[in-house]
Coordinates of C-alpha atoms and ligand atoms in Angstrom, one line a residue:
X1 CA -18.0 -76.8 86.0
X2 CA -17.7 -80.5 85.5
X3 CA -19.7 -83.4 87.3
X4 CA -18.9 -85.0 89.8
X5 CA -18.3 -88.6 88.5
X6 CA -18.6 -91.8 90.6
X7 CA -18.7 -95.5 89.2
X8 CA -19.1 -98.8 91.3
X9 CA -18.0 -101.6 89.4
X10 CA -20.3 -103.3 86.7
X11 CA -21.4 -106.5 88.1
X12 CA -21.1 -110.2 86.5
X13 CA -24.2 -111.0 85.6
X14 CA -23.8 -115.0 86.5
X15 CA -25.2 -114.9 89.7
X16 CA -27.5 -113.1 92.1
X17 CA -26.5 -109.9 93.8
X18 CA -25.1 -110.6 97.0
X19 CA -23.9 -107.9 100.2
X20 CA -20.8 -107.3 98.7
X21 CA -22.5 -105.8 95.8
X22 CA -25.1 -104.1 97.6
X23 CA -22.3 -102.4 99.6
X24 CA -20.1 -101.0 96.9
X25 CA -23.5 -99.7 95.3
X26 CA -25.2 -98.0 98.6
X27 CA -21.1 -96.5 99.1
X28 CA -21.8 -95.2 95.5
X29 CA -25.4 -93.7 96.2
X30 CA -24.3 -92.0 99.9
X31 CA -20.9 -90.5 98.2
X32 CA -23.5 -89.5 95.1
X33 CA -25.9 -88.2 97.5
X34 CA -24.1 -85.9 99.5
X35 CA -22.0 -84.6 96.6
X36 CA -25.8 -83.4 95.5
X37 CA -26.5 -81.7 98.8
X38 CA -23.1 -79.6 99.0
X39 CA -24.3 -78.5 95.8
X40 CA -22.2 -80.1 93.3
X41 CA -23.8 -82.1 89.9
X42 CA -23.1 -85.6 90.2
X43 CA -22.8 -88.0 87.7
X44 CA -23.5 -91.7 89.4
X45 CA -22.6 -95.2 87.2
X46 CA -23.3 -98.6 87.7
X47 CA -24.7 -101.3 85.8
X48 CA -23.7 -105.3 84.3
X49 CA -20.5 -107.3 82.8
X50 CA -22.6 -109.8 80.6
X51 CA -20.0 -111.0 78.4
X52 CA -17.3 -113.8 79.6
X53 CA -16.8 -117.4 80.1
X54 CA -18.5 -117.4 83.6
X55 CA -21.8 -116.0 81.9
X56 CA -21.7 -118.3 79.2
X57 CA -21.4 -121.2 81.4
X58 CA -24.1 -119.7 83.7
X59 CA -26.5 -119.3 80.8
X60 CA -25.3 -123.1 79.4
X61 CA -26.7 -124.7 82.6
X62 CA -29.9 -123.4 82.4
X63 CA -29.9 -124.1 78.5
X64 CA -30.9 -120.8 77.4
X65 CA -28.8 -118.0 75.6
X66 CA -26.4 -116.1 77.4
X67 CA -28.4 -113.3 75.9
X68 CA -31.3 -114.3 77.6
X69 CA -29.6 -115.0 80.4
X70 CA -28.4 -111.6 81.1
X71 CA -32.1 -110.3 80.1
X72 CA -33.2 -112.4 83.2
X73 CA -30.7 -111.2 84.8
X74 CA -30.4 -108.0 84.5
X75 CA -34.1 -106.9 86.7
X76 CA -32.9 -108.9 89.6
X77 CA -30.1 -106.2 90.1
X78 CA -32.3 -103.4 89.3
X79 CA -35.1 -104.7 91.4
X80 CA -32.5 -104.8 94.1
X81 CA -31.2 -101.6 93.7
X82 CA -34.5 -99.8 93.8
X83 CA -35.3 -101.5 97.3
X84 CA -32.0 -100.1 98.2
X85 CA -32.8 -96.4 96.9
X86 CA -30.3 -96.5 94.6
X87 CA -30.8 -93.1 92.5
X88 CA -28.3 -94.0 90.0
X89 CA -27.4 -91.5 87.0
X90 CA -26.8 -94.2 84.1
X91 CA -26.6 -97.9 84.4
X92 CA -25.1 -99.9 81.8
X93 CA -25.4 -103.5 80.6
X94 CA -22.6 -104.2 78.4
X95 CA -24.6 -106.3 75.4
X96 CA -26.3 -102.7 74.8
X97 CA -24.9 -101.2 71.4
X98 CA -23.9 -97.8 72.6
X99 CA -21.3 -100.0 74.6
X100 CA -20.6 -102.2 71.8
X101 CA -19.9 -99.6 69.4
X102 CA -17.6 -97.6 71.8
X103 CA -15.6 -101.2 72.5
X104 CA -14.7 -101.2 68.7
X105 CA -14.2 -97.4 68.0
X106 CA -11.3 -98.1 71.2
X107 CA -9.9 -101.1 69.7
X108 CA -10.0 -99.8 66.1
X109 CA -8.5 -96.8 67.2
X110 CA -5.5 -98.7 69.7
X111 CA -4.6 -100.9 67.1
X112 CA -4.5 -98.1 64.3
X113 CA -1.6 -96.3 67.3
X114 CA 0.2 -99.4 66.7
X115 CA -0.5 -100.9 70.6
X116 CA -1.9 -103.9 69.1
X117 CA 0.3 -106.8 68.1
X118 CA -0.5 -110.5 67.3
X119 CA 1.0 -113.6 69.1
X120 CA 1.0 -117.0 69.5
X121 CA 1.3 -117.6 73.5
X122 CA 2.1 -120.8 75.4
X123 CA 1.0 -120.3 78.8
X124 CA -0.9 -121.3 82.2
X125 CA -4.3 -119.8 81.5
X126 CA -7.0 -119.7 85.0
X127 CA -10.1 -121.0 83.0
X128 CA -12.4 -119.3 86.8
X129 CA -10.3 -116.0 86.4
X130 CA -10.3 -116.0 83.0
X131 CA -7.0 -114.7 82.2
X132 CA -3.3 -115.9 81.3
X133 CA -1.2 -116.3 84.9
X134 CA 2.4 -116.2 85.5
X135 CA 4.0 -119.1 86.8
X136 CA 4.3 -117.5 90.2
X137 CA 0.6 -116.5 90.4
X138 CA 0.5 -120.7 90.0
X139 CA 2.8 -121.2 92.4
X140 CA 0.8 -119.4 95.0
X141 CA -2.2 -122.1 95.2
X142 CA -4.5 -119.1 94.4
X143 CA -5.9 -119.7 90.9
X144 CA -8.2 -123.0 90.0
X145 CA -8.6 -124.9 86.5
X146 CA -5.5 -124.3 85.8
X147 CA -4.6 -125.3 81.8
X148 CA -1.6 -125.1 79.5
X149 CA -3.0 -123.0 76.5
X150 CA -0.9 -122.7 73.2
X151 CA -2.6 -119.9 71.7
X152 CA -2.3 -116.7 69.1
X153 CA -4.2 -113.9 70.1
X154 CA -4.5 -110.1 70.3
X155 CA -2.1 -108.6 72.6
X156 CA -2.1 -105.0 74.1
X157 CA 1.1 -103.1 74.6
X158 CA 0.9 -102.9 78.2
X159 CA 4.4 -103.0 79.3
X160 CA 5.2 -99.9 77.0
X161 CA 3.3 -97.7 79.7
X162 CA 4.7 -99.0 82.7
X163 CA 7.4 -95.9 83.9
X164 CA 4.7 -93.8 83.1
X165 CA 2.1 -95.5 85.1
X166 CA 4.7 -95.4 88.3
X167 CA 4.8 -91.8 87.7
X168 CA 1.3 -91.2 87.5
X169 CA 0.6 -93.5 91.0
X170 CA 3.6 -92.0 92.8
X171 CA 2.7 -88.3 92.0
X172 CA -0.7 -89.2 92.6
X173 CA -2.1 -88.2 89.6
X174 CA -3.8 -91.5 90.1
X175 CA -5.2 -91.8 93.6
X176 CA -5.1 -95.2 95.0
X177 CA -6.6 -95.4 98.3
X178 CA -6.3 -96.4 101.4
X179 CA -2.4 -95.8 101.3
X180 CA -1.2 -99.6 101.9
X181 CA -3.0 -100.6 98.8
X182 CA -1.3 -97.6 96.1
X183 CA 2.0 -99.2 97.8
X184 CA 0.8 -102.9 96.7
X185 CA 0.5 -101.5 93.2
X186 CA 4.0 -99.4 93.4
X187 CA 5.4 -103.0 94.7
X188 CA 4.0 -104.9 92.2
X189 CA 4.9 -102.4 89.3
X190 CA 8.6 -101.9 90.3
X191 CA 9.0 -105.3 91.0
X192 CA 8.5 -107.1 87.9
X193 CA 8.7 -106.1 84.3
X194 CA 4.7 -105.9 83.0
X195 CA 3.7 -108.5 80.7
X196 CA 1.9 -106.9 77.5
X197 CA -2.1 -108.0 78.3
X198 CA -4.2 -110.5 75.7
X199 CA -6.8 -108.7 74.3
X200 CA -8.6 -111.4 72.7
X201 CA -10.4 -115.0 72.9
X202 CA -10.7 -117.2 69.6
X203 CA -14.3 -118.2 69.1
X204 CA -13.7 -121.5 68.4
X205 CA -13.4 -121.2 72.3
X206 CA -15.6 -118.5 73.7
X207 CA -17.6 -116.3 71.2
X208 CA -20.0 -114.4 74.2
X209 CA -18.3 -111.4 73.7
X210 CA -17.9 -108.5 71.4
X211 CA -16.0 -109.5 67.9
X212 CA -12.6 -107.7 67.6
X213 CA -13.5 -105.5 64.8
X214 CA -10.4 -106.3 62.5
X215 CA -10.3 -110.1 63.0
X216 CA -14.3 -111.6 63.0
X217 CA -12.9 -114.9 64.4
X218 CA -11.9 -113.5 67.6
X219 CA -14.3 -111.6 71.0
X220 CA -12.7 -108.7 72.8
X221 CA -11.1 -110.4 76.3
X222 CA -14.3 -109.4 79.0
X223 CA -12.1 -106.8 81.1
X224 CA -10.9 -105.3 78.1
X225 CA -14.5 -104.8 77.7
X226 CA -16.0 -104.3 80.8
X227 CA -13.5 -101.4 81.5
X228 CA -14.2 -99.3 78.6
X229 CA -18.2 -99.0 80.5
X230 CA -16.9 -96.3 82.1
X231 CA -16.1 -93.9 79.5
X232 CA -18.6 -95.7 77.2
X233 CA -21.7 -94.5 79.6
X234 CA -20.5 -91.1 79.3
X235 CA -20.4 -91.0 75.0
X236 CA -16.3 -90.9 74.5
X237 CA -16.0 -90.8 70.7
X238 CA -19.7 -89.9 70.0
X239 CA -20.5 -86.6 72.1
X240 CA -17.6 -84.6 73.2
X241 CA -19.1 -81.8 75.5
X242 CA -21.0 -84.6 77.0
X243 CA -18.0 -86.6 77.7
X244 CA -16.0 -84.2 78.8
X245 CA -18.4 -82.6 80.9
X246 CA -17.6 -86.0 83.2
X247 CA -14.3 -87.4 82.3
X248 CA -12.2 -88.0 84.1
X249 CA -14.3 -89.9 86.5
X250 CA -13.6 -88.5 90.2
X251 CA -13.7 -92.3 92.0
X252 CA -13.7 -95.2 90.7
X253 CA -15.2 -97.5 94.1
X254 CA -14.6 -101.1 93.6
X255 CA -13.3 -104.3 96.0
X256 CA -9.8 -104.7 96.9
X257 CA -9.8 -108.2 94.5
X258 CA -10.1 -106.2 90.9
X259 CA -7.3 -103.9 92.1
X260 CA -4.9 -104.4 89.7
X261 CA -7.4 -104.5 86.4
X262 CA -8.1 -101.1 87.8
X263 CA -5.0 -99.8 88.7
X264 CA -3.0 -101.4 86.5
X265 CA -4.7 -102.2 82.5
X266 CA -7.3 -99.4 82.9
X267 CA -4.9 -96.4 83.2
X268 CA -2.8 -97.8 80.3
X269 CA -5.3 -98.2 78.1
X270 CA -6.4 -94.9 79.1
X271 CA -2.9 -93.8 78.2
X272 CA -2.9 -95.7 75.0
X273 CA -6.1 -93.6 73.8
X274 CA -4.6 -90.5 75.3
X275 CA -6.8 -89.4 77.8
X276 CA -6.9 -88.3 81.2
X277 CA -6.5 -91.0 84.0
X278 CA -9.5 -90.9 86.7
X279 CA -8.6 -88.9 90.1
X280 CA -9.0 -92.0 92.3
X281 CA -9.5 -95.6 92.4
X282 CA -10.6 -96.4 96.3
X283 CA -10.2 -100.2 97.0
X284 CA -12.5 -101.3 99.3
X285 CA -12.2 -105.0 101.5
X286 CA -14.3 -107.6 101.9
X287 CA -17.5 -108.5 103.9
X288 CA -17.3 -111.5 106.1
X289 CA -19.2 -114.1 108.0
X290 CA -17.6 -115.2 110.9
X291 CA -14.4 -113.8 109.6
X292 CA -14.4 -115.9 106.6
X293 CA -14.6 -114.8 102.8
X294 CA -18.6 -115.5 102.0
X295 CA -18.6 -118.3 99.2
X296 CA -21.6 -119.7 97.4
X297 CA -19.6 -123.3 98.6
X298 CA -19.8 -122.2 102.0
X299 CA -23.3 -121.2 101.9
X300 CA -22.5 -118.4 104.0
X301 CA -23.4 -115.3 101.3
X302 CA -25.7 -112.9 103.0
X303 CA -29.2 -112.1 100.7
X304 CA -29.8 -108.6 100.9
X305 CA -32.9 -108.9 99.9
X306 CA -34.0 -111.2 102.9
X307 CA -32.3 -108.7 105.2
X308 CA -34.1 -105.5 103.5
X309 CA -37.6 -107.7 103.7
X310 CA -37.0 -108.4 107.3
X311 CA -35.4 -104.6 108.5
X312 CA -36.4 -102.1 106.0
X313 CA -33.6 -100.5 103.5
X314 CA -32.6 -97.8 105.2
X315 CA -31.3 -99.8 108.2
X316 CA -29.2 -101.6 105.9
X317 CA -27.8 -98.9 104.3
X318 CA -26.7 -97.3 107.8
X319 CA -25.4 -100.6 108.8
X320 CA -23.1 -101.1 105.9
X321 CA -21.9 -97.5 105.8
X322 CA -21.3 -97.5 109.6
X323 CA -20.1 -100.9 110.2
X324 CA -17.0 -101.2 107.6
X325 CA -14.2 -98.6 108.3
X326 CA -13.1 -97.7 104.5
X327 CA -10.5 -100.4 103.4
X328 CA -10.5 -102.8 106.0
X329 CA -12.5 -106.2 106.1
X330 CA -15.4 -106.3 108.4
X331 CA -17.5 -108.8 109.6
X332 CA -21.4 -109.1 108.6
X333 CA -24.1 -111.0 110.6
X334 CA -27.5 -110.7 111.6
X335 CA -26.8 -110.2 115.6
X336 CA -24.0 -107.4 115.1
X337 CA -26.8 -106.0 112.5
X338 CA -29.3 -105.7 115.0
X339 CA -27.0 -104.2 118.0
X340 CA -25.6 -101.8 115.7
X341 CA -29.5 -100.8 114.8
X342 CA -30.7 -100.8 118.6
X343 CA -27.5 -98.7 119.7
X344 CA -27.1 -96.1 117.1
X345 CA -31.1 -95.7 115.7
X346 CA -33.7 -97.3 118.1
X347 CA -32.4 -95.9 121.3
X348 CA -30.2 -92.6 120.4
X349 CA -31.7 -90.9 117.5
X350 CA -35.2 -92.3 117.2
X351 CA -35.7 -92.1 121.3
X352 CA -34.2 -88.1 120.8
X353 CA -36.5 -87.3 118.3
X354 CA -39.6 -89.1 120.4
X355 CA -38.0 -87.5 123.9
X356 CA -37.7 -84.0 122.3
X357 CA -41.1 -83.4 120.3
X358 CA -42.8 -84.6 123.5
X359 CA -41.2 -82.2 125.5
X360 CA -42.2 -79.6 122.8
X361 CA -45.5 -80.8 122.7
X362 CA -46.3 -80.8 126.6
X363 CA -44.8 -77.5 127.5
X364 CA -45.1 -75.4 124.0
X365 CA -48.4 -76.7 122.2
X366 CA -46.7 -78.7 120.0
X367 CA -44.5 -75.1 118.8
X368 CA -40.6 -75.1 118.5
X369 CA -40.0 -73.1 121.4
X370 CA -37.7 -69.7 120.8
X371 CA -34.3 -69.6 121.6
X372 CA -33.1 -66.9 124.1
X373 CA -29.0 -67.8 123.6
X374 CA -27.6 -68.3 119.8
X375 CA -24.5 -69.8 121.1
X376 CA -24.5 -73.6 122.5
X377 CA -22.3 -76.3 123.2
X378 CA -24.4 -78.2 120.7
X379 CA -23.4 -75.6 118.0
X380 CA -20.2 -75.7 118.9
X381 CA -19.8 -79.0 118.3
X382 CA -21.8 -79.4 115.3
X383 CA -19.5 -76.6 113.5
X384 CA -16.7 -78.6 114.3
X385 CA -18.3 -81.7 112.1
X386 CA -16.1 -80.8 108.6
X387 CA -18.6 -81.9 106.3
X388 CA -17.5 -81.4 103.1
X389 CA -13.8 -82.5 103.9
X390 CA -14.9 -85.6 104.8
X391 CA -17.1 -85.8 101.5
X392 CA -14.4 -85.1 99.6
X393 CA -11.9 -87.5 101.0
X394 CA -14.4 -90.2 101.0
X395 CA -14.9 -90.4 104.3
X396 CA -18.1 -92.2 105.2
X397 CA -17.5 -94.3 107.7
X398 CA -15.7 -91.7 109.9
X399 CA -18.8 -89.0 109.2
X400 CA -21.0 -91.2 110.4
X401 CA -19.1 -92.0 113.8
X402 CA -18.8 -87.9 114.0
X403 CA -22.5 -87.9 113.8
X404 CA -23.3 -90.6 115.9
X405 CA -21.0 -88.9 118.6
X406 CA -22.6 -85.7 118.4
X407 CA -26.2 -87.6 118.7
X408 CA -24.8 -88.4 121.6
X409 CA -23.7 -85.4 123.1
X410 CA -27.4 -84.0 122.5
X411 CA -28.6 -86.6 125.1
X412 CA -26.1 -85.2 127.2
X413 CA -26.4 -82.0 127.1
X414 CA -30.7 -82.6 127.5
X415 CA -29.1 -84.8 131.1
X416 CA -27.1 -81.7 132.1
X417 CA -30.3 -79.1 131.6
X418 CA -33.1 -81.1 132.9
X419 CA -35.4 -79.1 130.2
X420 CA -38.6 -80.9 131.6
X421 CA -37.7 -79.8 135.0
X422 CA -36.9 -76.7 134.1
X423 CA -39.9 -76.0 132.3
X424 CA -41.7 -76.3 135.6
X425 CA -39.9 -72.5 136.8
X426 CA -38.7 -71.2 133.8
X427 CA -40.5 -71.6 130.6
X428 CA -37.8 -69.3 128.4
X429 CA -34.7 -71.1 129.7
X430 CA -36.2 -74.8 128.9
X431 CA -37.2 -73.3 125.7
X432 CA -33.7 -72.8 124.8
X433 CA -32.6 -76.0 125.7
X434 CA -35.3 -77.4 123.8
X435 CA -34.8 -75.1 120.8
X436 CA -30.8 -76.2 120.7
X437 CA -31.7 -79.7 121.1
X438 CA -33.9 -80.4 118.1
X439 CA -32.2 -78.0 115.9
X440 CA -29.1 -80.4 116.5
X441 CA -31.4 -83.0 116.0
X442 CA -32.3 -81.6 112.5
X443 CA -28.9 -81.2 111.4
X444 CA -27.7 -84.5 112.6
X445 CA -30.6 -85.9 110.3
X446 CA -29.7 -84.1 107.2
X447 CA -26.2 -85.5 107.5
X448 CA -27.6 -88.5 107.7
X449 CA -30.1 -87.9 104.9
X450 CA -27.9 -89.4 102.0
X451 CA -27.5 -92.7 104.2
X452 CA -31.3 -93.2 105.0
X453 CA -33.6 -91.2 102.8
X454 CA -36.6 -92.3 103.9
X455 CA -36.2 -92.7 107.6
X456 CA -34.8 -89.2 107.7
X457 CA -37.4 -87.4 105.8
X458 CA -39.7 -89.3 108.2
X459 CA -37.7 -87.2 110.8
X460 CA -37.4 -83.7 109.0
X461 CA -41.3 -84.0 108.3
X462 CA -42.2 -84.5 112.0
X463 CA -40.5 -81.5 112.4
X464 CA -41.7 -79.3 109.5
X465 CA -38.8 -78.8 107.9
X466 CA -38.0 -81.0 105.1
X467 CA -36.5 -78.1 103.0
X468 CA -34.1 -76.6 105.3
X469 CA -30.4 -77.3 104.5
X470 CA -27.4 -77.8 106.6
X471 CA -27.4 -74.1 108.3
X472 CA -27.5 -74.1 111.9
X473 CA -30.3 -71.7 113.4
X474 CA -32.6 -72.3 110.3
X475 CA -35.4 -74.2 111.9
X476 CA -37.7 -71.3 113.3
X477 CA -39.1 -71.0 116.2
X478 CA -42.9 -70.9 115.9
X479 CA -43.2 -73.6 113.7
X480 CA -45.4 -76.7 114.2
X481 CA -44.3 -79.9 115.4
X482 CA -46.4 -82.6 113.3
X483 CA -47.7 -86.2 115.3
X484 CA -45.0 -88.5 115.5
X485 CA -44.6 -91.8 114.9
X486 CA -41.6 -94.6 116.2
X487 CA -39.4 -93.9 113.5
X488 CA -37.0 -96.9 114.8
X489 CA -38.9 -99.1 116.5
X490 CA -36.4 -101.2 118.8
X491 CA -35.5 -104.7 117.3
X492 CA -36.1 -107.2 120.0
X493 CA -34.1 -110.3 119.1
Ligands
LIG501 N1 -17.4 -107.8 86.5 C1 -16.2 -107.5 87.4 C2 -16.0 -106.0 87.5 C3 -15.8 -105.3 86.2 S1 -15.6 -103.6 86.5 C4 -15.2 -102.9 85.1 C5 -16.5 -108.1 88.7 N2 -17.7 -108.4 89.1 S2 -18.2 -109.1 90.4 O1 -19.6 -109.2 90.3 O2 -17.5 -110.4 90.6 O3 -17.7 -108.3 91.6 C6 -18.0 -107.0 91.8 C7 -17.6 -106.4 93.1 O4 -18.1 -107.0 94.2 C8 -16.1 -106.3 93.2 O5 -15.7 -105.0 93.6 C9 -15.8 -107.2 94.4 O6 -14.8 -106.8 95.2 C10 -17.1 -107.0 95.2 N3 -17.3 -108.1 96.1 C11 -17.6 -109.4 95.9 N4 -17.7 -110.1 97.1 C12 -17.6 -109.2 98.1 C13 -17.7 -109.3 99.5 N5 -17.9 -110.4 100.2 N6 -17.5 -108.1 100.2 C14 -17.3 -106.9 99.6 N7 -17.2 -106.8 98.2 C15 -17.2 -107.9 97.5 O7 -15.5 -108.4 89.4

């Protein structure tokens, strides 16, 4: 059967990794994660975009190469991620060869099909999006260092594809999601006629880039580039088993700003090199501080690496997943951080977990107590948690609100049976209620395993039973309740 495939974007290499990163990445890891634990083989992608003006420039100020800026670079992102827990599959810089060489096969082989033409074109190029814009992007106030640039380049025969590309996004054969976002791209595409896309920047301009193989005084334009990581990871042109053991890529997860490179000149050149589109591209918003777009000239971008130092990584990871509903905006500071931890963590699942195993300790040495119903409410409930339909409609953030609610309902449920006063006339019947309760508790944390690793196995250890899967009714009665710690202490502000 083929891999599951999931890519986060590959990030400029320019500047530091900031939240915005960090959440597209941890999205990455949970979606990775859990596709591992309902037993499928995942394949998960990230890595850097080293080539382009804005790393160039980046590397200029600090009057070193752009190679070696991207080698300095590159271990501040991986450092990151491993803080994180990131268990990425692959993770690609695009100055390694085995991307290089792909880049060229692909435009070798495009401009063999005839898709590649060469132009001269007089138009308003954005120097800070790097790319030609139409004289209505202009108009809109959106794009600055604006130049007139009189030019002959590379072009790509992007308009040739574009009924086909409707097709493909109405039929959804490519997936955009959330909804209002495929109908941006179906508005945009049936709207105007596409422009054919320039492939190529002359060297006498920028040369950090990879040389167009048939003209050496020209680099391959970065998203042209940066694109082709995805299928370069994976060997097209070099391995075929290999690459087709993973293409087409399942979910492509990137930020609602780089929809239309996605949705727009990926699938054509897909189309162009005649291979199957990917199954989705999921456009995600935007974290912000006080409901404004974080900007290095605002000084409001949040470090992740400050916040992990100060909470511990796991926190963060259950913040950002349970914070942003998929495909909205959503606002990021420290106080709604630490409310969201004290709610959901410090005082319903780590005060469960200490409530429970103290129970069990007092009244059953420390023993999970037998059960003398199978049936509960808790079960109930729990069977009605559709785990692997959420999974596979990306559902994260609505998972993790099932979850939380269920959490929830086992502090209820311990309210309605009084276990430690029923313990004091009937041993068997608190038992139950005991036995149901912590069993829920276990399979609430496994769920929430692929968001928090390490805090969870934390959990599953104090309760023996760090290799039990998602069953309900497979923690045993008998077994021995080890000493517990404060797995979330409470942040006190
Ligand atoms: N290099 C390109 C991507 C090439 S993929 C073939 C790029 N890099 S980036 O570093 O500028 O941005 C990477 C991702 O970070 C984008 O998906 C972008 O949406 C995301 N974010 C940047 N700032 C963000 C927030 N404040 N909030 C959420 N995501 C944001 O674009």
């Amino acid at each position: 059967m083929k891999d599951f495939y999931i890519t986060t974007p590959i990030y400029y290499v320019n500047d530091k990794p900031h939240i915005g990163h960090a959440y597209t990445t941890v999205l990455a890891d949970v979606i990775h994660r859990y596709n591992k634990l309902i037993g499928n083989n995942s394949f998960f992608l990230t890595g850097l975009d080293e080539h382009g003006l804005k790393v160039q420039q980046s590397a200029d100020l600090k009057n070193i190469s752009p190679q070696e800026h991207c080698d300095k670079m590159a271990p501040e992102f991986i450092k990151l991620w491993d803080k994180l827990g990131i268990q990425f599959t692959d993770f690609i810089r695009t100055t390694e060869s085995r991307h290089i060489e792909v880049v060229q096969h692909i435009l070798t082989k495009v401009n063999e099909s005839g898709d590649i033409y060469f132009d001269e074109y007089e138009g308003l190029y954005s120097v800070s999006e790097e790319r030609f814009i139409t004289e209505k992007e202009f108009e809109s106030g959106n794009f600055r260092e604006v130049k007139k640039i009189k030019e002959k380049n590379y072009f790509f025969k992007m308009s040739k594809y574009q009924q086909k590309l409707i097709q493909a996004i109405k039929s959804d054969e490519l997936k955009i999601l959330p909804q209002t976002r495929k109908n941006e791209v179906l508005g945009f595409l049936e709207n105007q006629e596409l422009n054919d896309l320039c492939i190529s920047r002359p060297k006498s301009r920028l040369n950090w880039g990879i040389e167009i193989p048939f003209d050496k005084d020209y680099v391959t334009y970065v998203w042209f580039d940066a694109l082709i990581n995805y299928i370069s990871s994976i060997k097209f042109s070099k391995e075929e088993d290999f690459f087709y053991h993973r293409w087409p890529a399942d979910i492509h997860l990137i930020g609602k700003d780089i929809l239309t490179t996605h949705a727009v000149y990926w699938p054509t050149m897909l189309m162009s090199l005649g291979l199957p589109l990917p199954g989705s591209i999921f456009a995600h918003g935007w974290w912000l501080t006080d409901q404004e777009k974080m900007s290095k000239s605002l000084g409001n971008v949040i470090n992740p690496l400050s916040l992990i130092d100060k909470y511990g990584p796991d926190s963060v990871r259950y913040f950002l997943m349970r914070e942003m509903v998929l495909g909205q905006d959503a606002n990021f500071s420290e106080e709604l951080f630490i409310k969201r931890y004290n709610a959901d963590l410090a005082n319903d699942l780590g005060n469960l977990v200490s409530r429970v195993t103290k129970l069990i300790s007092k009244f059953y040495d420390s023993k999970i107590p037998k059960f003398v119903n199978q049936d509960s409410i808790l079960k109930e409930k729990y069977s009605n948690i559709l785990l692997e339909n959420r999974i596979k409609n990306f559902e994260i953030h609505t998972l993790l609100k099932e979850v939380t609610d269920f959490i929830q309902s086992i502090n209820i449920f311990l309210e309605e049976n009084v276990p430690w006063k029923q313990a004091k006339s009937d041993l068997e019947l608190a038992g139950d209620t005991l036995y149901h309760s912590i069993e829920a508790i276990r399979v609430s944390t496994k769920i929430l395993e692929p968001v928090m690793p390490r805090k969870c196995m934390e959990i599953l250890q104090i309760l023996s039973s760090e290799d039990l899967g998602l069953d309900w009714g497979s923690l045993q009665p008998e077994t021995l309740i080890r000493e517990q710690v404060v797995v979330f202490p409470r942040i006190v502000d």
